[in-house]
């Protein structure tokens, strides 16, 4: 979603603001802007805004030779109002500039009230309400922090804000509720951003603000307080990310880079197994063993790709650990009245750990008395991790491409570990089975490397796919969620409409869509359902459908007219979903290349969905 960068330093911060915005481009945006204080005594507010890419904003700044030691910047993903320069942030009210991430739910009554007080609105955004409301409170509060506090107390919804104002050239005020905000510290200045990646250019010393925090940033200090004015200390943490980790390197796109980083990401995530003789619940926290032994069901809450990972885990948990598992779309769960069981393990899955719906669903589940919580996440400092009593941090590294790849496969690896740890705790895993699964997990990075070697054949498939307008994905059992993930990837970046179905449902409606213009992708692992899947494939061929089959070794499937076979290097049993998703990622990527779409920043989508 939207991105914030703010900086105050003894040096010119305009290049830092612009580079920070570039690092946040992966989040998705449609316009960009910045506001700085410069001119006589550094007191004049100057604002630049543009529709389109950050490069256009940078060109404006270069043309105007813009320099300053204090400023705020923003990339906007449209919610209230169309993408346009007048809707782009920062928004201004009489020499005061605000950038904002999130959604202000009560902006309409606030806007009506402020209009009645004589304030003129020039945009359609909810953010302009914050600027005018803050200006209004400054009439009755001589201290800027008090005016910000009064403003925040009137806001309903989610926000992360950064503020600069004429007459206050020595400080920036920031605040957050429901949207992430991180501070960066250096000897010569202080910074704020939506995401650690935007600040790695200047520092690795980070302070992660909590909900309800406000902070005053000066060149020499950071002062944090809660919304009620209580001073608080937030620890400085040294980020484990490096600036190189978010660079594109020799790859054409971040998505391509991240697909090929999957062997390393899996190896890092499973590093603890290198010399391990057994799987221990302590991988998920010191109390995990007691929790796993006491729970009688699992509830998985997630959105999008993470939801698909949860669906795979349901098969594993019920089959191997023998525990009931329900998987819920977080955005739906939070608005219904479920039957709560306090002996439930609530598992949240999120790449960023800031997914608004998943975080809200987690808090809702806890409010219902389900306090045994576990997060599977790629960002250790994130809100969802902090909200959970147990956690497993995947080590995928930063994922920049909007369409998730390595975050997904490392989530599957983490959920496989969870399954085995719970099975061992519950006594459903024999020593022989444990040894077998340990061996398979250790070999998983190498198996993924072999699948990536199939890329040339998948490129040839993509040439044909790019000309299609629709596609149908089929899978059975634990591979049905992989079909869902493959269809999602194709939709996300190639804009080809795709649907996924359990193969057994083919005759119950979807078969009506099959003709020579509707390619069908079937995932064919060599498991107990393979013969049934072969029957489903014959139904497609009988109606003239063109088939693309991703088949395990030993399935004895043969290419022919209208049937294209991609032979996987090996049969991987329980972990085969991790392997079978790789060709689907590559298919979506190469189809998007042929079509010429913006692979890393697909239209209308954002990487981190931090608003509802």
Coordinates of C-alpha atoms in Angstrom, one line a residue:
X1 CA 0.0 0.0 0.0
X2 CA 1.0 3.6 0.4
X3 CA 4.5 4.4 1.6
X4 CA 6.0 7.1 3.9
X5 CA 9.5 8.4 4.2
X6 CA 10.5 11.3 6.5
X7 CA 14.0 12.7 7.3
X8 CA 15.7 15.4 9.3
X9 CA 19.4 15.7 9.1
X10 CA 22.4 18.0 8.9
X11 CA 22.7 17.1 5.2
X12 CA 20.4 17.5 2.2
X13 CA 17.7 14.9 2.6
X14 CA 16.0 15.2 -0.8
X15 CA 18.0 12.3 -2.3
X16 CA 17.2 10.2 0.8
X17 CA 13.5 10.8 0.5
X18 CA 13.5 10.0 -3.2
X19 CA 15.6 6.8 -2.8
X20 CA 13.4 5.8 0.1
X21 CA 10.3 6.1 -2.2
X22 CA 12.0 4.0 -4.8
X23 CA 12.6 1.3 -2.2
X24 CA 8.9 1.4 -1.4
X25 CA 7.7 1.2 -5.0
X26 CA 7.1 -2.5 -4.6
X27 CA 4.2 -1.8 -2.2
X28 CA 2.1 -0.5 -5.1
X29 CA 1.3 3.1 -5.9
X30 CA -0.1 5.5 -8.5
X31 CA 1.3 8.9 -7.5
X32 CA 4.1 10.3 -5.4
X33 CA 5.0 13.6 -3.7
X34 CA 7.2 15.3 -1.2
X35 CA 7.2 18.4 1.0
X36 CA 10.3 20.1 2.4
X37 CA 11.1 23.2 4.4
X38 CA 13.7 25.5 2.8
X39 CA 14.3 29.0 1.7
X40 CA 15.0 31.8 4.1
X41 CA 15.9 30.3 7.5
X42 CA 14.5 27.0 6.3
X43 CA 11.0 28.0 7.0
X44 CA 9.2 28.0 3.6
X45 CA 7.2 24.9 2.7
X46 CA 7.7 23.6 -0.8
X47 CA 5.7 20.7 -2.3
X48 CA 6.2 18.6 -5.4
X49 CA 3.7 16.0 -6.6
X50 CA 3.4 13.8 -9.7
X51 CA 1.1 11.0 -11.1
X52 CA 3.0 7.9 -12.1
X53 CA 6.5 6.7 -11.1
X54 CA 8.9 8.1 -8.5
X55 CA 11.2 8.8 -11.4
X56 CA 8.9 11.6 -12.6
X57 CA 9.0 13.2 -9.1
X58 CA 12.8 12.9 -9.0
X59 CA 13.0 14.7 -12.4
X60 CA 11.0 17.6 -10.9
X61 CA 13.2 17.8 -7.9
X62 CA 16.4 17.8 -10.1
X63 CA 14.9 20.5 -12.4
X64 CA 14.1 22.7 -9.4
X65 CA 17.4 21.9 -7.7
X66 CA 15.4 21.1 -4.5
X67 CA 17.4 20.9 -1.3
X68 CA 16.5 20.7 2.3
X69 CA 17.5 19.3 5.7
X70 CA 13.9 18.3 6.7
X71 CA 11.1 16.8 4.7
X72 CA 8.4 14.1 4.2
X73 CA 7.6 12.0 1.1
X74 CA 4.9 9.6 0.1
X75 CA 3.8 7.1 -2.5
X76 CA 0.0 6.8 -2.8
X77 CA -2.2 3.8 -3.6
X78 CA -5.6 5.3 -4.4
X79 CA -8.5 4.6 -2.0
X80 CA -10.4 7.9 -1.7
X81 CA -10.3 9.6 -5.0
X82 CA -8.8 8.7 -8.4
X83 CA -5.1 8.8 -9.1
X84 CA -4.3 12.5 -9.8
X85 CA -1.9 15.2 -8.8
X86 CA -4.5 16.9 -6.6
X87 CA -5.1 13.7 -4.7
X88 CA -1.4 12.9 -4.3
X89 CA 0.2 13.5 -0.9
X90 CA 1.5 15.5 0.9
X91 CA -1.7 17.5 1.7
X92 CA -1.3 21.0 3.0
X93 CA -3.3 23.4 5.3
X94 CA -1.8 26.8 5.7
X95 CA 1.9 25.9 5.7
X96 CA 1.4 22.5 7.4
X97 CA 2.0 19.3 5.3
X98 CA 0.9 15.8 6.1
X99 CA 1.5 12.4 4.6
X100 CA -0.7 9.5 5.6
X101 CA -1.0 5.7 5.2
X102 CA -4.3 4.0 6.1
X103 CA -7.9 4.9 5.9
X104 CA -9.8 7.4 8.1
X105 CA -13.3 5.9 8.4
X106 CA -15.0 9.0 9.9
X107 CA -13.5 11.4 7.3
X108 CA -16.9 12.3 5.9
X109 CA -18.4 13.9 9.1
X110 CA -15.0 15.5 9.8
X111 CA -14.9 16.9 6.3
X112 CA -18.4 18.3 6.7
X113 CA -17.5 19.9 10.0
X114 CA -14.3 21.4 8.7
X115 CA -16.1 22.7 5.6
X116 CA -18.6 24.4 7.9
X117 CA -15.7 26.0 9.8
X118 CA -14.4 27.6 6.5
X119 CA -11.7 25.1 5.4
X120 CA -11.5 24.6 1.6
X121 CA -10.8 21.0 0.3
X122 CA -8.9 20.6 -2.9
X123 CA -8.8 16.8 -3.0
X124 CA -11.1 13.9 -2.6
X125 CA -8.9 12.2 -0.1
X126 CA -9.5 11.3 3.6
X127 CA -5.9 12.6 4.3
X128 CA -6.7 16.2 3.6
X129 CA -9.1 16.0 6.6
X130 CA -6.1 15.3 8.8
X131 CA -4.2 18.4 7.6
X132 CA -7.2 20.8 8.1
X133 CA -8.1 19.2 11.5
X134 CA -4.5 19.6 12.7
X135 CA -4.5 23.2 11.5
X136 CA -7.8 23.8 13.4
X137 CA -6.4 22.3 16.6
X138 CA -3.3 24.5 16.3
X139 CA -5.6 27.5 16.9
X140 CA -6.2 26.3 20.5
X141 CA -2.9 24.4 21.2
X142 CA 0.3 26.3 21.1
X143 CA 2.4 23.1 21.1
X144 CA 2.4 21.1 17.9
X145 CA 2.6 17.8 19.8
X146 CA -0.6 18.7 21.7
X147 CA -2.4 19.6 18.4
X148 CA -1.3 16.3 16.9
X149 CA -2.6 14.4 19.9
X150 CA -5.9 16.2 19.7
X151 CA -6.2 15.4 16.0
X152 CA -5.4 11.7 16.5
X153 CA -8.0 11.4 19.2
X154 CA -10.6 12.4 16.7
X155 CA -9.6 9.9 14.0
X156 CA -11.3 6.6 13.6
X157 CA -9.6 4.0 11.4
X158 CA -6.0 3.2 10.6
X159 CA -3.2 5.7 10.1
X160 CA 0.5 6.3 10.1
X161 CA 1.3 10.0 9.6
X162 CA 4.3 12.3 9.3
X163 CA 4.0 16.1 9.7
X164 CA 6.2 19.1 8.9
X165 CA 5.1 22.7 9.3
X166 CA 6.5 26.2 8.7
X167 CA 7.8 27.7 11.9
X168 CA 8.9 24.2 13.1
X169 CA 11.9 23.5 10.9
X170 CA 13.8 21.6 13.7
X171 CA 11.4 18.7 14.1
X172 CA 9.1 16.2 12.4
X173 CA 6.1 14.7 14.2
X174 CA 4.9 11.1 13.4
X175 CA 2.2 8.9 14.8
X176 CA 0.7 5.5 14.1
X177 CA -2.4 3.5 14.8
X178 CA -3.0 0.3 12.8
X179 CA -0.5 1.1 10.0
X180 CA 3.2 0.3 10.4
X181 CA 5.9 3.0 11.0
X182 CA 9.6 2.5 11.8
X183 CA 12.2 5.0 12.8
X184 CA 15.8 5.0 11.8
X185 CA 18.6 6.6 13.8
X186 CA 22.0 7.9 12.7
X187 CA 24.6 10.2 14.3
X188 CA 23.7 13.0 11.9
X189 CA 19.9 12.7 11.7
X190 CA 16.7 10.7 12.3
X191 CA 14.3 9.1 9.8
X192 CA 10.9 7.5 9.6
X193 CA 9.4 5.1 7.0
X194 CA 6.6 2.6 6.4
X195 CA 9.2 -0.1 5.8
X196 CA 12.7 -0.9 7.0
X197 CA 13.8 -1.3 3.3
X198 CA 13.4 2.5 2.8
X199 CA 15.9 3.3 5.5
X200 CA 18.7 0.8 4.9
X201 CA 20.3 3.3 2.7
X202 CA 21.2 5.4 5.8
X203 CA 21.1 3.1 8.8
X204 CA 20.3 -0.4 10.2
X205 CA 19.4 1.0 13.7
X206 CA 15.6 0.8 13.8
X207 CA 12.9 1.7 16.4
X208 CA 9.6 0.0 15.7
X209 CA 6.7 2.1 16.9
X210 CA 3.7 0.4 18.6
X211 CA 0.0 1.2 18.0
X212 CA -0.8 4.5 19.7
X213 CA 2.7 5.9 19.6
X214 CA 3.7 9.4 18.7
X215 CA 7.3 10.5 18.1
X216 CA 9.2 13.8 17.8
X217 CA 12.2 13.5 15.5
X218 CA 14.9 16.2 15.6
X219 CA 18.3 16.1 14.1
X220 CA 19.8 14.9 17.4
X221 CA 17.1 13.0 19.2
X222 CA 13.9 10.8 19.0
X223 CA 11.3 11.2 21.7
X224 CA 8.5 8.7 21.8
X225 CA 5.3 9.0 23.8
X226 CA 1.9 7.4 23.9
X227 CA -1.2 9.2 22.7
X228 CA -2.1 10.2 26.3
X229 CA 1.3 11.9 26.6
X230 CA 3.1 9.2 28.6
X231 CA 6.8 8.9 27.6
X232 CA 7.8 5.5 26.5
X233 CA 11.1 3.8 25.6
X234 CA 11.2 1.7 22.4
X235 CA 14.3 -0.4 22.0
X236 CA 16.7 0.3 19.1
X237 CA 17.0 -2.9 17.1
X238 CA 19.7 -3.6 14.5
X239 CA 18.0 -4.8 11.3
X240 CA 19.3 -8.1 9.9
X241 CA 18.6 -6.9 6.4
X242 CA 21.2 -5.4 4.2
X243 CA 20.8 -2.8 1.5
X244 CA 22.1 -5.4 -1.0
X245 CA 19.2 -7.7 -0.1
X246 CA 16.7 -5.3 -1.7
X247 CA 18.8 -4.7 -4.9
X248 CA 17.7 -6.3 -8.2
X249 CA 21.2 -7.4 -9.1
X250 CA 21.5 -9.2 -12.5
X251 CA 17.9 -10.2 -12.7
X252 CA 15.3 -8.6 -15.0
X253 CA 12.6 -8.4 -12.3
X254 CA 12.4 -8.9 -8.6
X255 CA 9.9 -11.7 -9.1
X256 CA 12.4 -13.6 -11.3
X257 CA 15.1 -13.0 -8.6
X258 CA 12.8 -14.2 -5.9
X259 CA 11.7 -17.3 -7.8
X260 CA 15.3 -18.3 -8.2
X261 CA 16.2 -17.4 -4.6
X262 CA 13.8 -20.1 -3.3
X263 CA 16.4 -22.8 -2.8
X264 CA 18.5 -20.4 -0.6
X265 CA 15.4 -19.1 1.2
X266 CA 14.3 -22.7 2.0
X267 CA 17.8 -23.6 3.1
X268 CA 17.9 -20.6 5.5
X269 CA 14.4 -21.3 6.8
X270 CA 15.2 -24.9 7.5
X271 CA 18.8 -24.3 8.7
X272 CA 18.1 -25.6 12.2
X273 CA 17.6 -29.1 10.7
X274 CA 21.1 -29.4 9.3
X275 CA 22.4 -31.4 12.3
X276 CA 19.1 -32.1 14.1
X277 CA 18.2 -35.6 15.0
X278 CA 14.6 -34.8 15.8
X279 CA 12.0 -32.1 15.4
X280 CA 11.2 -30.2 18.6
X281 CA 8.2 -27.9 19.4
X282 CA 10.7 -25.4 20.8
X283 CA 11.2 -24.2 17.2
X284 CA 8.0 -22.3 17.8
X285 CA 8.7 -20.9 21.3
X286 CA 9.6 -22.1 24.8
X287 CA 6.0 -22.8 25.7
X288 CA 5.1 -24.5 22.4
X289 CA 5.4 -28.1 23.7
X290 CA 2.8 -27.4 26.5
X291 CA 0.5 -25.5 24.1
X292 CA 0.6 -28.2 21.4
X293 CA -0.1 -30.9 23.9
X294 CA -3.2 -29.1 25.3
X295 CA -4.9 -27.8 22.1
X296 CA -7.6 -29.9 20.3
X297 CA -8.0 -28.0 17.1
X298 CA -6.1 -25.5 14.9
X299 CA -7.6 -22.4 13.3
X300 CA -5.6 -20.8 10.5
X301 CA -6.2 -17.1 9.6
X302 CA -4.7 -15.6 6.5
X303 CA -5.3 -13.8 3.2
X304 CA -4.4 -14.3 -0.4
X305 CA -1.3 -16.5 -1.0
X306 CA -0.9 -17.1 2.7
X307 CA -4.4 -18.4 2.8
X308 CA -3.4 -21.0 0.2
X309 CA -0.5 -22.0 2.3
X310 CA -2.9 -22.6 5.2
X311 CA -5.1 -24.8 3.0
X312 CA -2.2 -27.0 2.3
X313 CA -1.4 -27.2 6.0
X314 CA -4.9 -28.3 6.8
X315 CA -4.3 -31.6 4.8
X316 CA -1.0 -32.1 6.6
X317 CA -2.2 -31.3 10.1
X318 CA -5.3 -33.6 9.8
X319 CA -3.5 -36.4 8.0
X320 CA -0.2 -36.5 9.9
X321 CA -0.9 -34.8 13.3
X322 CA -4.4 -36.1 13.5
X323 CA -5.8 -32.7 14.7
X324 CA -8.8 -30.9 13.3
X325 CA -7.9 -27.8 11.3
X326 CA -10.1 -25.0 10.0
X327 CA -8.7 -22.4 7.5
X328 CA -10.4 -19.0 7.4
X329 CA -10.0 -16.0 5.1
X330 CA -9.1 -13.4 7.7
X331 CA -11.1 -10.6 6.2
X332 CA -14.3 -12.8 6.5
X333 CA -13.6 -14.3 9.9
X334 CA -13.3 -10.9 11.7
X335 CA -16.9 -10.0 10.7
X336 CA -18.7 -13.1 11.8
X337 CA -19.6 -14.7 15.1
X338 CA -17.7 -18.0 15.2
X339 CA -18.0 -20.7 17.9
X340 CA -14.9 -20.1 19.9
X341 CA -13.0 -22.9 21.6
X342 CA -10.3 -21.8 24.1
X343 CA -8.4 -25.0 23.4
X344 CA -7.7 -23.8 19.8
X345 CA -4.3 -22.9 18.4
X346 CA -4.8 -19.8 16.3
X347 CA -2.2 -19.7 13.5
X348 CA -1.8 -16.5 11.5
X349 CA 0.2 -16.5 8.3
X350 CA 1.5 -13.3 6.8
X351 CA 4.6 -12.3 4.7
X352 CA 4.8 -8.8 6.0
X353 CA 3.2 -9.3 9.5
X354 CA 1.3 -6.1 8.9
X355 CA -1.7 -7.4 6.9
X356 CA -4.5 -5.4 8.4
X357 CA -7.3 -8.1 8.0
X358 CA -5.1 -10.8 9.5
X359 CA -4.0 -8.7 12.4
X360 CA -7.6 -7.7 13.1
X361 CA -8.7 -11.3 12.9
X362 CA -6.0 -12.4 15.3
X363 CA -7.1 -9.7 17.8
X364 CA -10.7 -10.8 17.4
X365 CA -9.9 -14.4 18.0
X366 CA -8.0 -13.5 21.2
X367 CA -11.0 -11.4 22.3
X368 CA -13.1 -14.5 22.0
X369 CA -10.9 -16.3 24.5
X370 CA -8.6 -18.1 22.1
X371 CA -5.2 -17.0 23.6
X372 CA -3.0 -19.8 22.2
X373 CA -1.5 -17.9 19.2
X374 CA 1.2 -18.7 16.7
X375 CA 2.4 -16.5 13.8
X376 CA 4.3 -17.7 10.7
X377 CA 5.9 -14.6 9.3
X378 CA 8.8 -13.3 7.4
X379 CA 9.3 -10.1 9.4
X380 CA 10.4 -10.6 13.0
X381 CA 9.6 -7.0 14.2
X382 CA 6.1 -7.0 12.7
X383 CA 2.8 -6.3 14.5
X384 CA 1.4 -9.9 14.0
X385 CA 4.5 -11.4 15.5
X386 CA 4.4 -9.0 18.5
X387 CA 0.7 -9.9 19.0
X388 CA 1.3 -13.7 19.1
X389 CA 2.6 -15.8 22.0
X390 CA 4.4 -18.2 19.7
X391 CA 6.1 -17.5 16.4
X392 CA 8.1 -19.0 13.6
X393 CA 10.1 -16.6 11.4
X394 CA 10.6 -17.7 7.9
X395 CA 14.0 -16.5 6.5
X396 CA 13.0 -15.7 2.9
X397 CA 14.7 -12.3 3.0
X398 CA 12.9 -9.2 1.6
X399 CA 10.3 -10.0 -1.0
X400 CA 9.8 -7.0 -3.3
X401 CA 7.7 -8.4 -6.1
X402 CA 4.0 -8.0 -5.4
X403 CA 3.2 -11.6 -6.5
X404 CA 4.6 -13.7 -3.6
X405 CA 6.9 -16.6 -4.4
X406 CA 9.7 -17.3 -2.0
X407 CA 7.6 -16.1 1.0
X408 CA 4.9 -18.7 0.0
X409 CA 7.3 -21.7 -0.3
X410 CA 9.0 -20.8 3.0
X411 CA 5.6 -20.6 4.6
X412 CA 4.9 -24.1 3.4
X413 CA 8.2 -25.3 4.9
X414 CA 7.3 -23.7 8.2
X415 CA 3.9 -25.3 8.2
X416 CA 5.4 -28.6 7.5
X417 CA 7.6 -28.2 10.6
X418 CA 4.6 -27.2 12.6
X419 CA 2.7 -30.3 11.4
X420 CA 5.6 -32.6 12.4
X421 CA 6.1 -30.9 15.8
X422 CA 2.5 -31.2 16.6
X423 CA 2.4 -34.8 15.4
X424 CA 5.4 -35.7 17.6
X425 CA 3.8 -34.0 20.6
X426 CA 0.5 -35.8 20.0
X427 CA 2.2 -39.2 19.5
X428 CA 1.1 -39.7 15.9
X429 CA 4.7 -39.6 14.5
X430 CA 6.9 -42.7 14.6
X431 CA 10.7 -42.4 14.8
X432 CA 10.9 -43.9 11.3
X433 CA 8.5 -41.4 9.9
X434 CA 10.3 -38.5 11.6
X435 CA 13.6 -39.6 10.0
X436 CA 12.0 -39.8 6.6
X437 CA 10.5 -36.3 6.9
X438 CA 13.7 -34.9 8.2
X439 CA 15.6 -36.2 5.2
X440 CA 13.0 -34.9 2.8
X441 CA 13.1 -31.4 4.4
X442 CA 16.9 -31.3 4.2
X443 CA 16.8 -32.3 0.6
X444 CA 14.0 -29.8 -0.3
X445 CA 16.3 -26.9 -1.5
X446 CA 18.1 -29.2 -3.8
X447 CA 14.8 -30.6 -5.2
X448 CA 13.6 -27.1 -5.9
X449 CA 16.8 -26.3 -7.7
X450 CA 16.1 -29.2 -10.1
X451 CA 12.6 -28.0 -10.8
X452 CA 13.9 -24.5 -11.7
X453 CA 16.0 -26.2 -14.4
X454 CA 12.7 -26.9 -16.2
X455 CA 12.3 -23.2 -17.0
X456 CA 13.0 -23.5 -20.8
X457 CA 10.0 -25.9 -21.3
X458 CA 7.8 -23.6 -19.2
X459 CA 8.8 -20.6 -21.3
X460 CA 7.6 -22.5 -24.4
X461 CA 4.2 -23.0 -22.6
X462 CA 4.0 -19.3 -21.8
X463 CA 4.3 -18.3 -25.4
X464 CA 1.0 -20.1 -26.0
X465 CA -0.6 -19.0 -22.8
X466 CA 0.0 -15.3 -23.4
X467 CA -2.5 -15.4 -26.3
X468 CA -5.3 -16.8 -24.1
X469 CA -7.9 -14.8 -22.2
X470 CA -8.9 -17.5 -19.7
X471 CA -7.4 -20.6 -18.0
X472 CA -8.6 -23.4 -15.8
X473 CA -6.4 -24.9 -13.0
X474 CA -7.2 -28.4 -11.6
X475 CA -5.8 -30.2 -8.6
X476 CA -6.8 -32.8 -6.1
X477 CA -6.2 -33.2 -2.4
X478 CA -3.3 -31.1 -1.1
X479 CA -2.6 -30.0 -4.6
X480 CA -6.0 -28.2 -5.0
X481 CA -4.5 -25.2 -3.0
X482 CA -1.6 -25.2 -5.4
X483 CA -4.0 -24.9 -8.3
X484 CA -5.5 -21.9 -6.5
X485 CA -2.1 -20.4 -6.1
X486 CA -1.2 -21.0 -9.7
X487 CA -4.4 -19.3 -10.9
X488 CA -3.8 -16.4 -8.6
X489 CA -0.3 -15.9 -9.9
X490 CA -1.5 -15.9 -13.5
X491 CA -4.2 -13.4 -12.7
X492 CA -1.9 -11.1 -10.7
X493 CA 0.8 -10.4 -13.2
X494 CA -0.4 -11.4 -16.7
X495 CA -4.1 -10.3 -16.2
X496 CA -5.3 -13.5 -17.8
X497 CA -8.5 -14.6 -16.1
X498 CA -7.9 -17.9 -14.3
X499 CA -10.0 -20.1 -12.1
X500 CA -9.0 -23.1 -10.0
X501 CA -11.2 -26.1 -9.0
X502 CA -10.8 -29.4 -7.3
X503 CA -10.5 -31.8 -10.2
X504 CA -13.4 -33.9 -8.9
X505 CA -15.7 -30.8 -9.3
X506 CA -15.0 -30.6 -13.0
X507 CA -18.3 -32.3 -13.9
X508 CA -20.3 -30.1 -11.5
X509 CA -20.1 -27.0 -13.6
X510 CA -16.6 -25.9 -14.8
X511 CA -16.6 -28.5 -17.6
X512 CA -19.1 -26.3 -19.4
X513 CA -16.3 -23.7 -20.0
X514 CA -13.9 -26.1 -21.6
X515 CA -13.2 -25.7 -25.3
X516 CA -10.1 -25.3 -27.5
X517 CA -9.7 -21.7 -26.3
X518 CA -9.7 -22.6 -22.6
X519 CA -6.3 -24.1 -21.6
X520 CA -6.4 -26.4 -18.6
X521 CA -3.5 -26.8 -16.3
X522 CA -3.6 -30.1 -14.2
X523 CA -1.3 -30.8 -11.3
X524 CA -0.6 -34.6 -11.4
X525 CA 1.4 -35.8 -8.4
X526 CA 2.0 -39.6 -8.2
X527 CA -0.3 -40.2 -5.3
X528 CA -3.4 -42.2 -4.4
X529 CA -5.6 -39.8 -6.5
X530 CA -3.6 -40.0 -9.7
X531 CA -6.0 -42.4 -11.5
X532 CA -9.0 -40.3 -10.7
X533 CA -7.1 -37.2 -12.0
X534 CA -6.4 -39.1 -15.2
X535 CA -10.1 -39.6 -15.6
X536 CA -10.7 -35.9 -15.1
X537 CA -8.0 -35.2 -17.8
X538 CA -9.8 -37.4 -20.3
X539 CA -13.0 -35.5 -19.7
X540 CA -11.2 -32.3 -20.8
X541 CA -9.7 -34.0 -23.9
X542 CA -13.0 -35.3 -24.9
X543 CA -14.3 -31.8 -25.1
X544 CA -11.4 -30.4 -27.2
X545 CA -9.6 -28.8 -24.3
X546 CA -5.9 -28.3 -24.5
X547 CA -4.1 -29.7 -21.5
X548 CA -0.9 -28.7 -19.7
X549 CA 0.0 -31.3 -17.1
X550 CA 2.7 -31.0 -14.4
X551 CA 3.4 -34.7 -13.7
X552 CA 5.5 -36.5 -11.2
X553 CA 7.8 -39.2 -12.2
X554 CA 6.0 -42.5 -12.4
X555 CA 2.6 -41.2 -13.4
X556 CA 3.1 -42.7 -16.9
X557 CA 1.4 -39.8 -18.7
X558 CA 2.2 -39.4 -22.4
X559 CA 2.3 -36.3 -24.5
X560 CA 0.0 -36.2 -27.6
X561 CA -2.1 -33.9 -29.6
X562 CA -3.5 -31.3 -27.2
X563 CA -1.7 -32.8 -24.2
X564 CA 1.6 -31.2 -23.0
X565 CA 3.5 -32.9 -20.2
X566 CA 6.1 -31.3 -17.9
X567 CA 7.8 -34.2 -16.1
X568 CA 8.9 -33.3 -12.6
X569 CA 12.3 -34.7 -11.5
X570 CA 11.0 -36.7 -8.6
X571 CA 8.0 -37.6 -6.5
X572 CA 8.1 -35.8 -3.2
X573 CA 5.2 -37.1 -1.3
X574 CA 3.9 -34.8 1.5
X575 CA 6.2 -31.9 0.4
X576 CA 5.3 -32.2 -3.3
X577 CA 3.1 -29.0 -3.1
X578 CA 6.4 -27.0 -2.6
X579 CA 7.8 -28.4 -5.8
X580 CA 4.6 -28.3 -7.9
X581 CA 4.1 -24.6 -7.3
X582 CA 7.4 -23.6 -8.8
X583 CA 6.4 -24.3 -12.5
X584 CA 3.2 -22.3 -11.9
X585 CA 5.2 -19.4 -10.7
X586 CA 7.4 -19.5 -13.7
X587 CA 4.5 -19.9 -16.1
X588 CA 2.8 -16.8 -14.7
X589 CA 6.1 -14.9 -14.9
X590 CA 6.9 -15.8 -18.5
X591 CA 3.3 -15.3 -19.7
X592 CA 3.5 -11.8 -18.2
X593 CA 6.9 -11.2 -20.0
X594 CA 5.3 -12.1 -23.3
X595 CA 2.4 -9.8 -22.7
X596 CA 4.7 -7.0 -21.6
X597 CA 2.9 -6.3 -18.3
X598 CA 4.6 -4.6 -15.3
X599 CA 5.7 -7.8 -13.5
X600 CA 6.8 -6.4 -10.2
X601 CA 4.1 -3.7 -9.9
X602 CA 0.9 -5.1 -11.4
X603 CA -1.9 -2.7 -11.9
X604 CA -4.3 -2.1 -9.0
X605 CA -2.4 -4.2 -6.5
X606 CA -0.2 -3.5 -3.5
X607 CA 2.3 -5.7 -1.8
X608 CA 1.4 -5.0 1.8
X609 CA -2.3 -4.7 2.3
X610 CA -2.2 -2.5 5.5
X611 CA -5.8 -1.2 5.1
X612 CA -9.1 -2.9 4.9

